[in-house]
Coordinates of C-alpha atoms and ligand atoms in Angstrom, one line a residue:
M183 CA -0.1 -0.2 0.1
E184 CA 1.3 3.3 -1.0
L185 CA 0.6 6.9 0.1
K186 CA 1.7 9.5 -2.4
N187 CA 2.0 13.1 -1.4
I188 CA -1.5 13.0 1.1
T189 CA -1.9 16.9 2.3
K190 CA -4.5 17.4 5.4
I191 CA -6.0 20.1 6.5
F192 CA -8.3 21.1 10.0
P193 CA -9.5 24.1 10.5
G194 CA -5.8 26.1 11.6
V195 CA -3.7 23.2 11.1
T196 CA -1.9 21.5 8.1
A197 CA -2.1 18.1 9.7
L198 CA 0.0 16.6 6.9
N199 CA 2.0 18.4 4.2
D200 CA 3.1 16.3 1.4
M201 CA 3.3 13.1 3.2
S202 CA 4.4 9.8 1.0
I203 CA 4.6 6.3 2.7
A204 CA 5.0 3.4 1.5
L205 CA 4.2 0.1 3.4
Q206 CA 5.6 -3.7 2.0
K207 CA 4.2 -7.5 2.0
G208 CA 6.0 -8.6 4.5
Q209 CA 7.4 -5.8 6.3
I210 CA 7.0 -4.0 9.4
H211 CA 7.6 -0.3 9.2
G212 CA 7.9 1.7 11.8
L213 CA 6.3 5.2 12.6
I214 CA 8.1 7.9 14.6
G215 CA 7.7 11.5 15.1
E216 CA 7.2 14.1 18.3
N217 CA 3.8 14.5 19.8
G218 CA 1.4 16.2 17.5
A219 CA 3.6 15.1 14.2
G220 CA 0.8 13.8 12.1
K221 CA 1.2 10.2 12.7
S222 CA -2.1 9.3 14.3
T223 CA -3.6 11.5 11.3
L224 CA -1.7 9.8 8.7
I225 CA -3.1 6.4 9.9
K226 CA -6.4 7.6 9.6
V227 CA -5.9 9.1 6.1
L228 CA -4.7 4.7 5.2
S229 CA -7.7 3.5 7.2
G230 CA -10.5 5.5 6.0
V231 CA -11.3 7.9 8.9
F232 CA -10.1 10.9 7.1
S233 CA -10.2 11.6 3.3
P234 CA -7.1 14.3 2.3
E235 CA -7.5 17.3 0.7
K236 CA -4.7 16.3 -2.1
G237 CA -2.5 13.0 -2.9
E238 CA -3.4 9.0 -3.5
I239 CA -3.5 6.4 -2.4
L240 CA -2.3 3.0 -4.2
I241 CA -3.5 -0.6 -3.4
E242 CA -1.0 -2.9 -5.0
G243 CA -0.1 -0.7 -7.3
E244 CA -3.7 0.8 -8.2
K245 CA -5.4 4.3 -7.3
T246 CA -8.1 3.4 -4.6
H247 CA -10.3 6.2 -2.9
F248 CA -12.1 4.9 0.6
S249 CA -14.3 7.6 2.3
N250 CA -14.9 5.7 5.2
P251 CA -13.5 2.6 7.4
I252 CA -15.7 -0.1 5.8
E253 CA -14.5 0.4 2.6
A254 CA -10.8 0.7 3.7
K255 CA -11.4 -2.6 5.4
K256 CA -12.9 -4.2 2.2
H257 CA -9.4 -3.4 1.2
G258 CA -7.9 -5.3 3.5
I259 CA -7.0 -2.5 5.5
T260 CA -7.4 -2.6 9.6
C261 CA -6.2 -0.6 11.9
V262 CA -5.9 -0.6 15.7
Y263 CA -6.1 3.0 17.1
Q264 CA -4.2 4.8 19.7
E265 CA -7.6 5.6 21.4
L266 CA -9.5 1.7 22.0
N267 CA -12.3 0.9 20.3
I268 CA -14.0 -1.6 22.4
A269 CA -17.8 -1.9 23.7
K270 CA -16.9 -3.0 26.9
D271 CA -20.7 -4.5 27.8
L272 CA -19.8 -6.8 24.8
S273 CA -18.6 -10.4 24.6
I274 CA -15.4 -11.4 23.4
T275 CA -17.1 -12.9 20.7
D276 CA -19.6 -9.4 19.7
N277 CA -16.6 -7.4 19.7
L278 CA -14.5 -9.4 17.5
F279 CA -17.3 -10.1 15.1
M280 CA -18.7 -6.9 15.5
G281 CA -20.1 -5.2 11.6
E282 CA -19.2 -8.8 10.6
Y283 CA -21.8 -10.9 12.0
V284 CA -22.0 -14.4 11.1
K285 CA -25.6 -15.8 9.9
S286 CA -27.0 -19.5 9.5
K287 CA -28.9 -20.9 6.9
I288 CA -31.7 -20.1 8.3
G289 CA -30.6 -16.3 8.6
L290 CA -30.1 -16.2 12.9
L291 CA -26.8 -15.1 14.1
D292 CA -24.2 -18.5 14.1
Y293 CA -23.4 -18.1 17.7
R294 CA -21.6 -21.8 17.5
Y295 CA -19.5 -20.8 14.7
M296 CA -18.5 -17.3 15.5
N297 CA -17.6 -18.7 19.2
T298 CA -15.4 -21.4 18.2
K299 CA -13.5 -19.2 15.8
A300 CA -13.1 -16.6 18.4
K301 CA -11.9 -19.5 20.7
Q302 CA -9.6 -20.1 18.0
I303 CA -8.3 -16.6 17.5
M304 CA -7.4 -15.8 21.0
D305 CA -6.1 -18.7 21.6
E306 CA -3.4 -18.4 18.2
M307 CA -2.7 -14.9 20.4
G308 CA -1.7 -17.0 23.6
Q309 CA -4.7 -15.6 25.1
E310 CA -6.6 -18.4 27.8
I311 CA -9.9 -16.7 28.2
E312 CA -13.3 -17.4 28.2
I313 CA -14.6 -15.8 24.9
S314 CA -18.4 -15.2 26.6
K315 CA -16.4 -12.6 29.1
L316 CA -17.6 -9.1 28.8
C317 CA -14.7 -6.3 27.6
G318 CA -15.0 -4.6 30.2
Q319 CA -13.4 -7.0 32.2
L320 CA -10.6 -7.6 30.5
G321 CA -7.1 -5.9 31.4
I322 CA -6.4 -3.0 28.6
G323 CA -3.5 -5.8 27.5
Q324 CA -6.6 -8.3 26.9
Q325 CA -8.4 -5.4 25.0
Q326 CA -6.2 -4.6 23.0
M327 CA -5.1 -8.6 21.8
V328 CA -9.4 -8.2 21.0
E329 CA -8.8 -5.5 18.5
I330 CA -5.5 -7.4 17.3
G331 CA -7.5 -10.4 16.9
R332 CA -10.1 -8.7 14.6
S333 CA -7.5 -7.9 12.0
I334 CA -6.1 -11.5 12.2
L335 CA -10.4 -12.5 11.9
L336 CA -10.7 -10.7 9.0
D337 CA -7.4 -11.9 7.2
A338 CA -6.0 -8.0 6.5
K339 CA -3.5 -7.4 3.8
V340 CA -2.3 -4.4 6.0
I341 CA -2.5 -4.3 9.6
I342 CA -1.8 -0.7 11.6
L343 CA -1.1 -0.3 15.1
D344 CA -1.2 3.0 16.5
E345 CA 1.2 3.1 20.3
P346 CA 0.1 -0.2 20.9
T347 CA 2.7 -0.9 23.6
S348 CA 1.6 2.6 25.3
S349 CA -0.1 0.7 28.0
L350 CA 1.0 -3.1 27.9
G351 CA 3.2 -4.7 30.3
E352 CA 6.6 -6.0 29.3
K353 CA 5.3 -9.5 29.3
E354 CA 2.1 -8.9 27.4
A355 CA 4.3 -6.3 24.8
K356 CA 6.5 -9.0 24.4
L357 CA 3.5 -11.4 23.0
L358 CA 2.7 -8.9 21.2
F359 CA 6.0 -8.7 19.3
E360 CA 5.4 -11.9 18.7
I361 CA 2.3 -11.5 17.3
V362 CA 3.4 -9.3 14.9
R363 CA 6.4 -11.2 14.0
K364 CA 4.1 -14.2 13.0
L365 CA 1.7 -11.5 10.9
K366 CA 4.6 -10.4 8.7
E367 CA 5.9 -13.8 8.4
K368 CA 2.5 -14.3 6.5
G369 CA 3.5 -12.2 4.3
K370 CA 1.0 -9.2 6.2
A371 CA 2.2 -5.6 5.8
I372 CA 1.7 -4.2 9.0
L373 CA 2.4 -0.2 9.9
F374 CA 3.5 0.2 14.1
V375 CA 3.5 3.4 15.4
S376 CA 6.2 3.6 18.7
H377 CA 7.4 6.8 21.1
K378 CA 9.8 4.0 22.2
L379 CA 13.0 3.9 19.9
E380 CA 14.4 0.5 21.6
E381 CA 11.0 -1.4 20.3
I382 CA 10.9 -0.1 17.2
F383 CA 15.3 -1.2 16.7
D384 CA 13.7 -4.6 18.2
L385 CA 10.9 -5.3 15.5
C386 CA 10.9 -2.8 12.4
D387 CA 12.3 -3.1 9.6
V388 CA 12.2 -0.1 8.1
V389 CA 11.8 3.5 9.7
T390 CA 9.8 6.5 8.8
V391 CA 10.6 9.8 10.8
M392 CA 7.7 12.1 10.6
R393 CA 8.0 16.1 11.6
D394 CA 5.7 18.7 11.4
A395 CA 3.1 17.2 9.3
K396 CA 6.0 16.3 6.6
H397 CA 8.1 13.2 5.6
I398 CA 11.6 13.5 7.1
A399 CA 13.4 10.2 6.6
T400 CA 12.6 6.7 5.3
V401 CA 15.4 4.3 6.3
P402 CA 16.2 0.6 6.5
A403 CA 16.4 -0.3 10.9
S404 CA 20.1 -1.5 11.0
K405 CA 21.5 1.2 9.0
V406 CA 20.5 3.9 11.7
T407 CA 21.0 4.7 15.1
K408 CA 19.1 6.0 17.9
D409 CA 20.9 9.2 18.3
Q410 CA 20.4 9.8 14.2
L411 CA 16.7 8.7 14.4
I412 CA 16.4 11.9 17.6
S413 CA 17.9 14.1 15.3
Y414 CA 15.6 13.6 12.8
M415 CA 12.5 13.7 15.2
V416 CA 13.0 17.4 16.9
G417 CA 15.2 18.8 14.0
R418 CA 18.3 19.4 16.6
T419 CA 20.2 16.8 18.4
L420 CA 19.1 16.5 22.4
D421 CA 23.0 15.8 24.2
N422 CA 21.6 15.3 27.8
L423 CA 18.5 13.1 27.8
F424 CA 18.8 13.0 31.5
P425 CA 19.4 16.4 32.5
K426 CA 19.4 15.7 36.4
T427 CA 20.6 18.3 39.0
P428 CA 22.7 17.6 42.0
S429 CA 20.0 16.7 44.7
K430 CA 20.7 17.1 48.5
S431 CA 19.5 14.4 51.3
G432 CA 17.2 16.6 53.5
E433 CA 14.3 15.3 56.4
I434 CA 11.9 12.7 55.6
A435 CA 9.0 13.4 54.5
L436 CA 6.6 10.8 53.7
E437 CA 7.1 7.7 56.2
V438 CA 5.1 4.0 55.2
K439 CA 4.9 1.0 57.3
D440 CA 4.2 -2.6 57.2
F441 CA 1.4 -1.8 54.4
S442 CA -0.4 -4.5 53.1
S443 CA -3.4 -5.1 50.8
V444 CA -4.2 -9.1 50.1
G445 CA -3.4 -9.7 46.1
Q446 CA -1.6 -6.4 46.2
Y447 CA 1.5 -5.5 48.5
R448 CA 2.6 -6.7 51.5
D449 CA 4.8 -5.5 54.7
V450 CA 5.9 -2.1 52.4
N451 CA 8.2 -0.2 54.5
F452 CA 9.8 2.3 53.1
Q453 CA 11.0 6.3 53.8
A454 CA 11.0 9.4 51.2
R455 CA 12.7 12.4 51.7
Y456 CA 12.5 16.0 50.4
G457 CA 15.2 17.2 48.1
Q458 CA 15.4 13.9 46.4
V459 CA 13.9 11.8 43.6
L460 CA 13.0 8.3 44.4
G461 CA 12.5 6.2 42.1
F462 CA 9.9 3.3 42.5
A463 CA 11.1 0.3 39.5
G464 CA 9.7 -2.8 38.8
L465 CA 7.8 -4.8 36.4
V466 CA 4.4 -3.4 35.2
G467 CA 1.9 -5.3 37.7
A468 CA 4.8 -5.3 40.6
G469 CA 2.2 -3.8 42.5
R470 CA 3.7 -0.1 42.6
T471 CA 0.8 1.8 41.4
E472 CA -1.8 -0.1 43.9
L473 CA 1.1 0.8 46.6
F474 CA 0.6 4.3 46.6
R475 CA -3.1 3.9 45.6
G476 CA -3.3 3.1 49.1
I477 CA -0.9 5.8 51.3
F478 CA -3.2 8.1 48.7
A479 CA -6.2 6.3 50.4
A480 CA -7.7 5.9 46.3
D481 CA -8.3 2.0 47.5
K482 CA -8.7 -0.1 50.8
R483 CA -6.0 -0.8 52.4
D484 CA -5.7 -3.7 55.0
S485 CA -3.5 -2.4 57.2
G486 CA -0.1 0.2 57.7
E487 CA 1.0 3.4 58.9
V488 CA 1.5 6.5 56.5
F489 CA 3.5 9.0 58.4
I490 CA 4.3 12.7 57.0
N491 CA 7.0 14.9 58.3
G492 CA 7.0 12.9 61.4
E493 CA 3.6 12.8 61.7
K494 CA 1.2 9.9 62.2
Q495 CA -1.5 10.2 59.3
D496 CA -5.1 9.3 59.5
I497 CA -5.8 9.8 55.5
K498 CA -9.2 8.4 55.3
N499 CA -9.4 9.6 51.3
P500 CA -7.7 10.9 48.2
A501 CA -9.4 14.8 49.1
Q502 CA -7.1 14.2 52.9
A503 CA -4.1 13.0 50.9
I504 CA -4.3 16.4 49.1
K505 CA -4.8 18.1 52.4
G506 CA -1.9 16.2 53.9
K507 CA 0.1 17.9 50.3
I508 CA 0.7 15.1 48.3
A509 CA -0.1 15.3 44.6
F510 CA -0.6 11.8 42.8
M511 CA -0.6 11.9 39.3
T512 CA -2.4 8.6 38.3
E513 CA -1.1 6.8 35.3
D514 CA -4.5 6.4 33.7
R515 CA -4.3 9.8 32.7
K516 CA -7.2 10.6 30.3
L517 CA -9.5 9.1 33.5
Q518 CA -8.7 11.3 35.6
G519 CA -10.1 14.3 34.6
L520 CA -9.6 15.7 31.3
V521 CA -12.3 17.0 29.7
L522 CA -12.1 16.8 26.2
S523 CA -14.7 18.9 25.1
E524 CA -12.9 21.9 27.1
S525 CA -10.1 24.4 26.2
V526 CA -6.6 23.4 26.9
M527 CA -6.7 26.5 29.5
R528 CA -9.9 24.9 31.7
N529 CA -8.4 21.6 32.2
I530 CA -5.1 23.0 33.1
C531 CA -6.4 25.7 35.5
L532 CA -9.0 23.1 36.8
V533 CA -7.1 21.3 39.9
N534 CA -5.5 24.6 41.6
L535 CA -8.9 27.4 40.9
D536 CA -8.6 28.1 44.5
S537 CA -5.0 29.7 44.3
L538 CA -6.4 32.0 40.8
K539 CA -8.4 34.1 42.8
K540 CA -8.9 37.7 43.2
G541 CA -11.4 38.1 45.8
L542 CA -14.2 35.8 45.2
L543 CA -13.9 35.9 41.4
L544 CA -12.1 33.9 38.9
D545 CA -8.6 35.9 38.0
Y546 CA -8.4 35.7 34.2
K547 CA -5.6 37.2 33.9
K548 CA -3.5 34.7 36.2
I549 CA -5.4 32.1 34.6
K550 CA -4.4 33.0 31.2
K551 CA -0.8 33.1 32.1
Q552 CA -0.7 29.9 33.8
A553 CA -2.0 28.0 30.9
E554 CA 0.4 29.8 28.7
D555 CA 2.8 29.1 30.7
C556 CA 2.3 25.3 30.7
V557 CA 2.0 25.3 27.1
S558 CA 5.2 27.0 26.4
Q559 CA 7.4 24.9 28.7
L560 CA 6.0 21.7 27.4
R561 CA 6.0 22.6 24.6
I562 CA 2.2 21.4 24.0
K563 CA 1.3 21.7 20.4
T564 CA -2.2 23.6 20.2
E565 CA -2.7 27.2 18.1
N566 CA -3.7 28.4 20.7
I567 CA -5.1 28.0 24.5
N568 CA -8.3 28.4 23.8
K569 CA -8.3 24.9 21.8
V570 CA -10.8 22.1 22.5
V571 CA -8.0 19.5 24.1
G572 CA -10.3 16.6 22.2
E573 CA -8.6 18.1 19.3
L574 CA -5.1 17.7 20.3
S575 CA -3.0 14.6 19.3
G576 CA -3.0 11.5 21.8
G577 CA 0.6 12.9 23.5
N578 CA -0.4 16.7 23.7
Q579 CA -3.6 15.6 25.7
Q580 CA -1.1 13.6 28.1
K581 CA 0.7 16.8 28.3
V582 CA -2.1 19.1 29.3
V583 CA -3.0 16.7 32.0
I584 CA 0.8 16.8 33.4
G585 CA 0.8 20.2 33.6
K586 CA -2.5 20.3 35.4
W587 CA -1.1 18.7 38.4
M588 CA 2.5 20.5 38.4
N589 CA 0.7 23.3 39.2
V590 CA -0.4 21.9 42.8
D591 CA 0.7 23.3 45.6
A592 CA 1.7 20.5 47.4
D593 CA 5.0 18.8 49.4
I594 CA 5.3 15.5 48.1
Y595 CA 4.8 14.6 44.3
V596 CA 4.0 11.3 43.0
F597 CA 4.2 10.7 39.6
D598 CA 3.1 7.3 38.2
E599 CA 4.8 6.8 34.6
P600 CA 5.2 10.5 33.9
T601 CA 6.7 9.9 30.3
R602 CA 4.2 6.9 28.8
G603 CA 3.1 8.7 25.4
I604 CA 5.1 11.5 25.1
D605 CA 8.2 12.1 22.5
V606 CA 12.1 12.9 23.9
G607 CA 12.0 16.7 24.2
A608 CA 8.8 16.6 26.0
K609 CA 10.5 13.8 28.6
I610 CA 13.3 16.2 28.7
E611 CA 10.7 19.4 29.9
V612 CA 8.8 17.0 32.2
Y613 CA 12.6 16.0 33.7
N614 CA 13.3 19.5 34.1
I615 CA 10.2 20.2 36.1
I616 CA 11.2 17.3 38.3
N617 CA 14.7 18.9 38.8
K618 CA 12.6 22.4 39.9
L619 CA 11.0 21.0 42.5
V620 CA 13.8 18.9 44.0
E621 CA 15.6 22.5 44.2
Q622 CA 12.5 24.0 46.0
N623 CA 13.0 20.8 48.0
K624 CA 9.9 19.3 47.2
C625 CA 9.9 15.1 48.1
V626 CA 9.7 13.6 44.4
I627 CA 8.1 10.1 44.2
M628 CA 8.6 8.4 40.1
I629 CA 7.0 5.0 39.5
S630 CA 8.8 4.0 36.2
S631 CA 9.0 1.4 34.0
E632 CA 11.6 2.6 32.0
L633 CA 14.7 1.9 33.1
P634 CA 17.3 4.5 31.7
E635 CA 14.5 7.0 33.3
I636 CA 15.0 5.0 36.6
I637 CA 18.6 5.2 36.6
G638 CA 18.5 8.9 35.1
M639 CA 16.5 10.5 37.2
S640 CA 16.4 8.8 40.8
D641 CA 18.6 9.4 44.0
R642 CA 17.5 5.7 45.4
V643 CA 15.5 3.2 44.2
I644 CA 13.1 1.2 45.7
V645 CA 12.7 -2.2 43.3
M646 CA 9.1 -4.3 43.6
R647 CA 8.4 -7.3 42.7
S648 CA 4.6 -8.9 43.2
G649 CA 3.5 -5.8 46.1
K650 CA 6.9 -6.7 47.3
I651 CA 10.4 -4.8 48.2
M652 CA 13.1 -6.7 46.7
A653 CA 15.7 -4.4 47.2
E654 CA 16.6 -0.5 47.7
I655 CA 19.8 1.0 46.0
D656 CA 21.7 4.5 46.5
R657 CA 22.5 6.1 43.4
V658 CA 26.5 6.2 45.2
S659 CA 25.7 2.2 45.2
D660 CA 27.5 -0.4 43.0
N661 CA 24.1 -1.8 42.3
F662 CA 23.0 1.1 40.7
N663 CA 22.5 0.1 37.1
Q664 CA 20.4 -1.5 35.0
E665 CA 21.3 -4.9 35.3
D666 CA 20.9 -5.1 38.8
I667 CA 17.7 -3.4 38.9
M668 CA 16.5 -5.7 37.0
K669 CA 17.4 -8.9 38.0
A670 CA 16.0 -7.4 41.4
A671 CA 12.5 -6.9 39.5
W672 CA 12.8 -10.6 38.7
G673 CA 12.9 -12.0 41.9
G674 CA 17.0 -12.3 41.6
K675 CA 19.1 -11.1 44.8
L676 CA 21.9 -8.5 44.8
Ligands
ATP808 N1 -10.1 16.3 14.7 C1 -9.0 17.2 14.7 N2 -9.4 18.4 14.7 C2 -8.2 19.4 14.7 N3 -7.1 19.2 14.5 C3 -6.7 17.9 14.7 C4 -7.7 16.9 15.1 N4 -6.9 15.6 14.6 C5 -5.5 16.0 15.0 N5 -5.2 17.4 15.0 C6 -4.3 17.9 15.1 O1 -3.2 17.3 13.7 C7 -1.9 17.4 14.3 C8 -1.7 15.8 14.2 O2 -1.9 15.1 14.8 P1 -1.8 13.8 15.4 O3 -3.0 13.0 16.0 O4 -1.8 13.9 13.7 O5 -0.2 13.5 16.2 P2 0.4 12.4 16.5 O6 1.6 12.3 15.4 O7 0.0 11.1 16.0 O8 1.5 12.6 17.7 P3 1.0 11.9 18.6 O9 2.4 11.4 19.4 O10 0.9 12.8 20.3 O11 -0.4 10.6 19.4 C9 -1.9 18.3 15.6 O12 -1.5 19.2 15.7 C10 -3.6 18.2 16.1 O13 -3.8 18.9 17.1
MG809 MG1 -1.0 10.2 17.6

């Protein structure tokens, strides 16, 4: 499949500017670029969601036009979008066959056939789940497998995956890669979008880089380095990916004693200090998010005590935690109060409106300034602060949520996967914000599954596995390296 000289314009933005890309049979093609570069828009043109203003689409050399995803599907093109399209109240079978229901000879839905087929597809993907289960009961990783299952069911020629690993754990991602490689062997043309360059090198045969709606380069993955790809993406060289500033070891800010919640975490004890970054490493599912949801009283725990500044706290709900000056930026940022139909400005100022008042009234000058500062600091790609958040690219929506939490006045900041889904340039901005908090002598806790980031930014690292602390490693220790942290995360002794 080939896109030639495609231009796509939204009011005020050119999202694709004379963009071309060719997908070959039996090849995995990586697509990378900064947030807002135009990747998802390109995919939506490929899969018939958007019609371009200019340019042509060729399938097996033949000029084609499709005006909706159903027509694209008929041409053998399927897509797993960045925002999943799963009907939560329907079963796996229903989700797989949606729009493609199979009927028996007498015209009734042939569930016997569909269930058998659904089971076979999920098995093929290594998913041993009851196919009558409602998709809402599945984890995000499994929901994604159902989406990919649709492409397999349709026996699509072209399979497009838009950031499929952004919400998957290590194990699930590995499994997904195996499935993708199998699809490649079957001769499918695959387009794979990701912000994780390691994945691009691991999986892809060729890589296309986009910047500002344009094609920048298409290169074989084996003939390019990470630094080269980064400079293609951002148009400049970034020499320090982890701009950590030196920190000091202050007083104990937060102390957690004997924290337990059956099936989630057990006997957790740790201290976090002011003026430092405490990293929480571990595999996805190690219980880190659950632990902090327990501390923040977003979920119930079975036992355990929390001390802030040496004083025992009785935190019963998140509101009390915020009063105790703990800010918690959770990992499921979209669910967590991004109002998609509202403007960038309103979203950024939502959590600290109280501090943006002049007497009893809102101070619009202050609100505007806070929003504008945030947009420029995090390089949020939007024409202006009045743009509706739902129209921003996926990564830029995430930046809005991050910006929102940056303005909360707290002493202890917990960031759960703060850089997931955002591009290299913006990651550095997030690290700079963390540095600033540390300089202001705040206590920062960073949960992250990305080891380079843990190593790059933490003063101390706690490694968790299956709900338990396996190791605590200081920055000056000999064990402060990726290999040893990984070893502890898998249950090895240091
Ligand atoms: N429906 C829309 N209406 C208006 N503008 C849009 C719409 N969809 C996308 N845009 C704009 O088009 C540009 C490209 O967005 P796109 O979603 O393609 O980026 P992306 O490369 O996928 O980024 P990310 O890595 O953040 O997912 C952005 O400036 C975005 O704000
Ligand atoms: Mg996108």
